PDB file of C-alpha atoms (C1' of nucleotides) in Angstrom:
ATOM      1  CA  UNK A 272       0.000   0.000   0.000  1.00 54.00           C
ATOM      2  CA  UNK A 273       0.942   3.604  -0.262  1.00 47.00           C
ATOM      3  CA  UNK A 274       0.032   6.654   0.752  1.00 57.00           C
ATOM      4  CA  UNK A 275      -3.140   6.610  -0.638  1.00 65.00           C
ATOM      5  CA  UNK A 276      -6.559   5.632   1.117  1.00 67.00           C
ATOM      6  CA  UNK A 277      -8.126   2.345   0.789  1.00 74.00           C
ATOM      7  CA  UNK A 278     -11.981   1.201   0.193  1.00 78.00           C
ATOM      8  CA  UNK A 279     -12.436   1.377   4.066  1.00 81.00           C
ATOM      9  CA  UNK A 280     -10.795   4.838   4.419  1.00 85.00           C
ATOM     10  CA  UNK A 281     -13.148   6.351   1.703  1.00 85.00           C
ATOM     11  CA  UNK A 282     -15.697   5.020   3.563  1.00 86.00           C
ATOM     12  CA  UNK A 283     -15.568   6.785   6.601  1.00 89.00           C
ATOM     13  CA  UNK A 284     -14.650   9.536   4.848  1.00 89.00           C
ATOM     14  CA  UNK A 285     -17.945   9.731   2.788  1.00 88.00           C
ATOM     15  CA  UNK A 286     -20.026   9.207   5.904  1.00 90.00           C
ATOM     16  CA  UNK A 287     -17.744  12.137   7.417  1.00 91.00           C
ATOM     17  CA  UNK A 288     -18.908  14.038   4.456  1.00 90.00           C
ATOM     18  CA  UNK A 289     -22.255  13.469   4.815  1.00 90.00           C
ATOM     19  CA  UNK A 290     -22.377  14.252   7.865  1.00 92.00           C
ATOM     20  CA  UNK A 291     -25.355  17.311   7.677  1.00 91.00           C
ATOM     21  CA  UNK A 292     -24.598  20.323   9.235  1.00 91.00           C
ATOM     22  CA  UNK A 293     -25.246  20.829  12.590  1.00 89.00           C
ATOM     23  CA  UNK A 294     -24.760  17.365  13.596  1.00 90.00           C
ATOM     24  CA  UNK A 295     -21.645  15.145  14.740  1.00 92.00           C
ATOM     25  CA  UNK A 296     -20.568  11.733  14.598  1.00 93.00           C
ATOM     26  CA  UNK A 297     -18.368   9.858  16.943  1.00 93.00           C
ATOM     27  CA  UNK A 298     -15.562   7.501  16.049  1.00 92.00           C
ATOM     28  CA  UNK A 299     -16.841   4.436  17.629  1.00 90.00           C
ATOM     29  CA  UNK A 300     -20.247   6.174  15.965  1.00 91.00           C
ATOM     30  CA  UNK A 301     -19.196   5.727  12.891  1.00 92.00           C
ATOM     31  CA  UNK A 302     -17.078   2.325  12.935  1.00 90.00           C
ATOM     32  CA  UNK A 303     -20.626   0.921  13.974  1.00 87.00           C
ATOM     33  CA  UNK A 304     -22.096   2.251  11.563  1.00 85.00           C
ATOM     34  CA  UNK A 305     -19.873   0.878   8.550  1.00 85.00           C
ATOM     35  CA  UNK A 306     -19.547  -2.028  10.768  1.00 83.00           C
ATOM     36  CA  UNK A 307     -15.455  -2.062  10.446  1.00 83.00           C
ATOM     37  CA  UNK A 308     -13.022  -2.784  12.815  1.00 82.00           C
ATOM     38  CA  UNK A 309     -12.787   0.149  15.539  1.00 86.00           C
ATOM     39  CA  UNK A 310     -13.084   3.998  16.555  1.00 90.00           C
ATOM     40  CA  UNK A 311      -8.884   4.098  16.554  1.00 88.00           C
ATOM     41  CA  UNK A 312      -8.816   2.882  12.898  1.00 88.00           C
ATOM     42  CA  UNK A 313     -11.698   5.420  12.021  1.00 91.00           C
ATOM     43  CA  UNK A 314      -9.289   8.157  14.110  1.00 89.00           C
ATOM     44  CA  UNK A 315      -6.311   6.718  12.520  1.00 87.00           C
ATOM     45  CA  UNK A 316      -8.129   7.507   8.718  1.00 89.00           C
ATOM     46  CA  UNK A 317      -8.799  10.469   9.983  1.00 89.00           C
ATOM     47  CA  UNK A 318      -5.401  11.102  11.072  1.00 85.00           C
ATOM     48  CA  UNK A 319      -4.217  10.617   7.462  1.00 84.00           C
ATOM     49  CA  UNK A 320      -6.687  12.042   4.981  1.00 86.00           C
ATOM     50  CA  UNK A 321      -9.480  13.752   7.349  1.00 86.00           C
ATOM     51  CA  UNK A 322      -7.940  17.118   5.994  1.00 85.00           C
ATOM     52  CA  UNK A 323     -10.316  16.510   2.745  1.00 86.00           C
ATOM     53  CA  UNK A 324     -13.581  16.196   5.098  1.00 91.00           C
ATOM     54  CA  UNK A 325     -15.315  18.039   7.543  1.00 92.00           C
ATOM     55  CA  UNK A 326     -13.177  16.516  10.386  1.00 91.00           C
ATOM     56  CA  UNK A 327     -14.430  18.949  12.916  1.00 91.00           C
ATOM     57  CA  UNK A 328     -18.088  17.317  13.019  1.00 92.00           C
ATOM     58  CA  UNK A 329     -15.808  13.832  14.549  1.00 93.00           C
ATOM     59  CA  UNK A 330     -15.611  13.829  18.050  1.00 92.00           C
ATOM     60  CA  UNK A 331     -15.349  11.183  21.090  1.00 91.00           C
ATOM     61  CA  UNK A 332     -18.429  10.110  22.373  1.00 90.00           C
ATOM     62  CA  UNK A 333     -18.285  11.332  25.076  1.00 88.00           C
ATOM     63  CA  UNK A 334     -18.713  15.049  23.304  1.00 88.00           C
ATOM     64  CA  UNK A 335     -15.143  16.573  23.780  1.00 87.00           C
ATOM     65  CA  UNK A 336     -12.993  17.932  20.592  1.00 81.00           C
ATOM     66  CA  UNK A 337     -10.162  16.503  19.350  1.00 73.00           C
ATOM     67  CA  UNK A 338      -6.646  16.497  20.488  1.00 61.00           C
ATOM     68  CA  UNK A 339      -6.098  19.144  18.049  1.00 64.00           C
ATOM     69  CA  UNK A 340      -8.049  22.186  16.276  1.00 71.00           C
ATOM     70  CA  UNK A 341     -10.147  22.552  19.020  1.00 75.00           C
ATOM     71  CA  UNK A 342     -10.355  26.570  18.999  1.00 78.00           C
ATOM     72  CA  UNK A 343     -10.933  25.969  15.154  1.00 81.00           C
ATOM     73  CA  UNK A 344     -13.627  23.072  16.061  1.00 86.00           C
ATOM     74  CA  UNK A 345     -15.256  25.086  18.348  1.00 86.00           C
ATOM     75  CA  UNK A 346     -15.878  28.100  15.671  1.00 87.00           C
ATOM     76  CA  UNK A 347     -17.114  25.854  12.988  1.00 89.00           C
ATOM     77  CA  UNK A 348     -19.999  24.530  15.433  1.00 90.00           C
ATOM     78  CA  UNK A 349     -20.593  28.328  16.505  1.00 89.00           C
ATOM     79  CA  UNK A 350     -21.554  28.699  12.732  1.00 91.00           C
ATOM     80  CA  UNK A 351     -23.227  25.400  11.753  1.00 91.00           C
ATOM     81  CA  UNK A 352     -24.965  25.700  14.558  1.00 90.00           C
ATOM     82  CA  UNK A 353     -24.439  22.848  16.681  1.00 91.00           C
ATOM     83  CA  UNK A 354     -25.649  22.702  20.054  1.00 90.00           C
ATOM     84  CA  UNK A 355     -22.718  22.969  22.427  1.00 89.00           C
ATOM     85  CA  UNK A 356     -23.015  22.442  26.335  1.00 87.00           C
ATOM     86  CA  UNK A 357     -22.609  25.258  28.519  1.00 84.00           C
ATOM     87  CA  UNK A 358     -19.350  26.660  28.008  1.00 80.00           C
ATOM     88  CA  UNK A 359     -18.839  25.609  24.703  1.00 81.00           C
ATOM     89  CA  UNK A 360     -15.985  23.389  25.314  1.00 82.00           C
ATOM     90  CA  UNK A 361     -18.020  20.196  24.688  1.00 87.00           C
ATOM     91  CA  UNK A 362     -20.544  19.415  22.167  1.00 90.00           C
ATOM     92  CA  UNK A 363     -23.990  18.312  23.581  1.00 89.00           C
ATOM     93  CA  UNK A 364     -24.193  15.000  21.784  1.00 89.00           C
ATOM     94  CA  UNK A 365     -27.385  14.201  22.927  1.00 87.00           C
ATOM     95  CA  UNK A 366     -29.021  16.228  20.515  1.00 88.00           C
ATOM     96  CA  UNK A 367     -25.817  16.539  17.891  1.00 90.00           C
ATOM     97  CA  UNK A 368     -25.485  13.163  17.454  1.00 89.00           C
ATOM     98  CA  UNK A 369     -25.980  12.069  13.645  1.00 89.00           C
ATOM     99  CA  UNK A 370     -27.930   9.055  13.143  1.00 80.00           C
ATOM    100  CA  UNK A 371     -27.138   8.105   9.658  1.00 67.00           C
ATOM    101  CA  UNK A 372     -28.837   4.529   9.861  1.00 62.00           C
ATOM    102  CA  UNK A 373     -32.381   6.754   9.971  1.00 58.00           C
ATOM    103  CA  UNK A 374     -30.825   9.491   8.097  1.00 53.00           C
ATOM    104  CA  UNK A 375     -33.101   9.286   5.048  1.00 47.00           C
ATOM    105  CA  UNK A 376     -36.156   8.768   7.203  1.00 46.00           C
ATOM    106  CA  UNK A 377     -34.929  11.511   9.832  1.00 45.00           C
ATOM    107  CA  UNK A 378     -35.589  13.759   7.147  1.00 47.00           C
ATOM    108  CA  UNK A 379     -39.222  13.998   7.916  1.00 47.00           C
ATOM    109  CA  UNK A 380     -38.938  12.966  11.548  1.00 50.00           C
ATOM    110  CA  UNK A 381     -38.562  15.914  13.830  1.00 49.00           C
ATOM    111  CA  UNK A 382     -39.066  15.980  17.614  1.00 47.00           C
ATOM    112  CA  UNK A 383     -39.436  18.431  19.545  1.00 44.00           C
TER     113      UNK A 383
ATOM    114  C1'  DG B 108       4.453 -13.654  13.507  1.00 71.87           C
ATOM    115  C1'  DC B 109       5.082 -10.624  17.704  1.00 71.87           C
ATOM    116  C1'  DA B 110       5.112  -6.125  20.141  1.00 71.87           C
ATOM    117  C1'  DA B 111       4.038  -1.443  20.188  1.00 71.87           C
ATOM    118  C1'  DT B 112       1.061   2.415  18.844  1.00 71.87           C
ATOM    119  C1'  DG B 113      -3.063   5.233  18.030  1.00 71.87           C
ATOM    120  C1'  DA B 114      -7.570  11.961  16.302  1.00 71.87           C
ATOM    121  C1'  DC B 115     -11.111   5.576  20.930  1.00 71.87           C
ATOM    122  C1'  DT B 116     -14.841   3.628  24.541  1.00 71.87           C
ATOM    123  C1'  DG B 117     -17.011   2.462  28.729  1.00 71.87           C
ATOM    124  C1'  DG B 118     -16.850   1.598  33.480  1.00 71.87           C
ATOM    125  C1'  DT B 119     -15.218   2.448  38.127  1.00 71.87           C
ATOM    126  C1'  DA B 120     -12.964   5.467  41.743  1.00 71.87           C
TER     127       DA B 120
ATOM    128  C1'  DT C  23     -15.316  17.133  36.860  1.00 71.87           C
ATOM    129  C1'  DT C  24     -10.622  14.240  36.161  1.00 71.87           C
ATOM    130  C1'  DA C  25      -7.802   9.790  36.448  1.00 71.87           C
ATOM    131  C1'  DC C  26      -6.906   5.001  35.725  1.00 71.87           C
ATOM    132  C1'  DC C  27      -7.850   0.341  33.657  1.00 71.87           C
ATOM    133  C1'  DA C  28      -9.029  -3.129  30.326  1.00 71.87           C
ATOM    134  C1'  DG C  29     -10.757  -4.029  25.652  1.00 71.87           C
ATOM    135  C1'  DC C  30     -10.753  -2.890  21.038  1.00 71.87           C
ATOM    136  C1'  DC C  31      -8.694  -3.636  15.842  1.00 71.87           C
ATOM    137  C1'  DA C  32      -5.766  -2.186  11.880  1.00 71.87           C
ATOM    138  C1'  DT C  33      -1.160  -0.486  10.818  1.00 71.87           C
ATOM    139  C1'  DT C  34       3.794  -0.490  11.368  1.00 71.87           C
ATOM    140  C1'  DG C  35       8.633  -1.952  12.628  1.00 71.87           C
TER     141       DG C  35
END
DNA sequence: GCAATGACTGGTA
DNA sequence: TTACCAGCCATTG
């Protein structure tokens, strides 16, 4: 292999980028969801070649930013709009979290 | 093939 | 809230 990204790495990245706006994913999140191996190897992807998807919308589960870019995270949910605990050092992922499985169906499901 | 590593997770203290 | 532990799986040396 080289230093380009395999079928699995262009998978997460698609879900990544479909990610809506507004709404996050976590690594476990989405190595459940593509039901491949786990959150490190999703991280790990992201690591690599996340710089060509909306990285910032990743996050652990338990709702805190990455390692890294986290002033830079924290601005892009300020503009998308993503609901952020009080603070705004965490992301409330209760309501942020993405459920792509019901994505298509979410649509038209709203609660209030 | 084995050991170490990593943008992780969940539970317990 | 933070800190530590054990489990997790692909990649790398």
């Amino acid at each position: 292999m080289h230093g380009e990204p395999g079928e699995f790495a262009e998978r997460v990245l698609d879900v990544v980028d479909a990610i809506p706006l507004g709404r996050v994913l976590s690594y476990g999140d989405i190595a459940e969801y593509l039901g491949w191996g786990g959150p490190r190897q999703v991280g790990h992807v992201m690591a690599l070649w996340g710089g060509g998807v909306p990285w910032w919308r990743v996050i652990r589960s338990d709702g805190t930013l990455p390692p890294s870019h986290q002033g830079e995270t924290r601005l892009r949910y300020a503009e998308e709009g993503t609901p952020l605990r009080p603070g705004g050092d965490r992301v409330d992922m209760r309501r942020a979290r993405w459920d792509g499985r019901s994505a298509s169906a979410a649509l038209d499901d709203e609660r209030t």
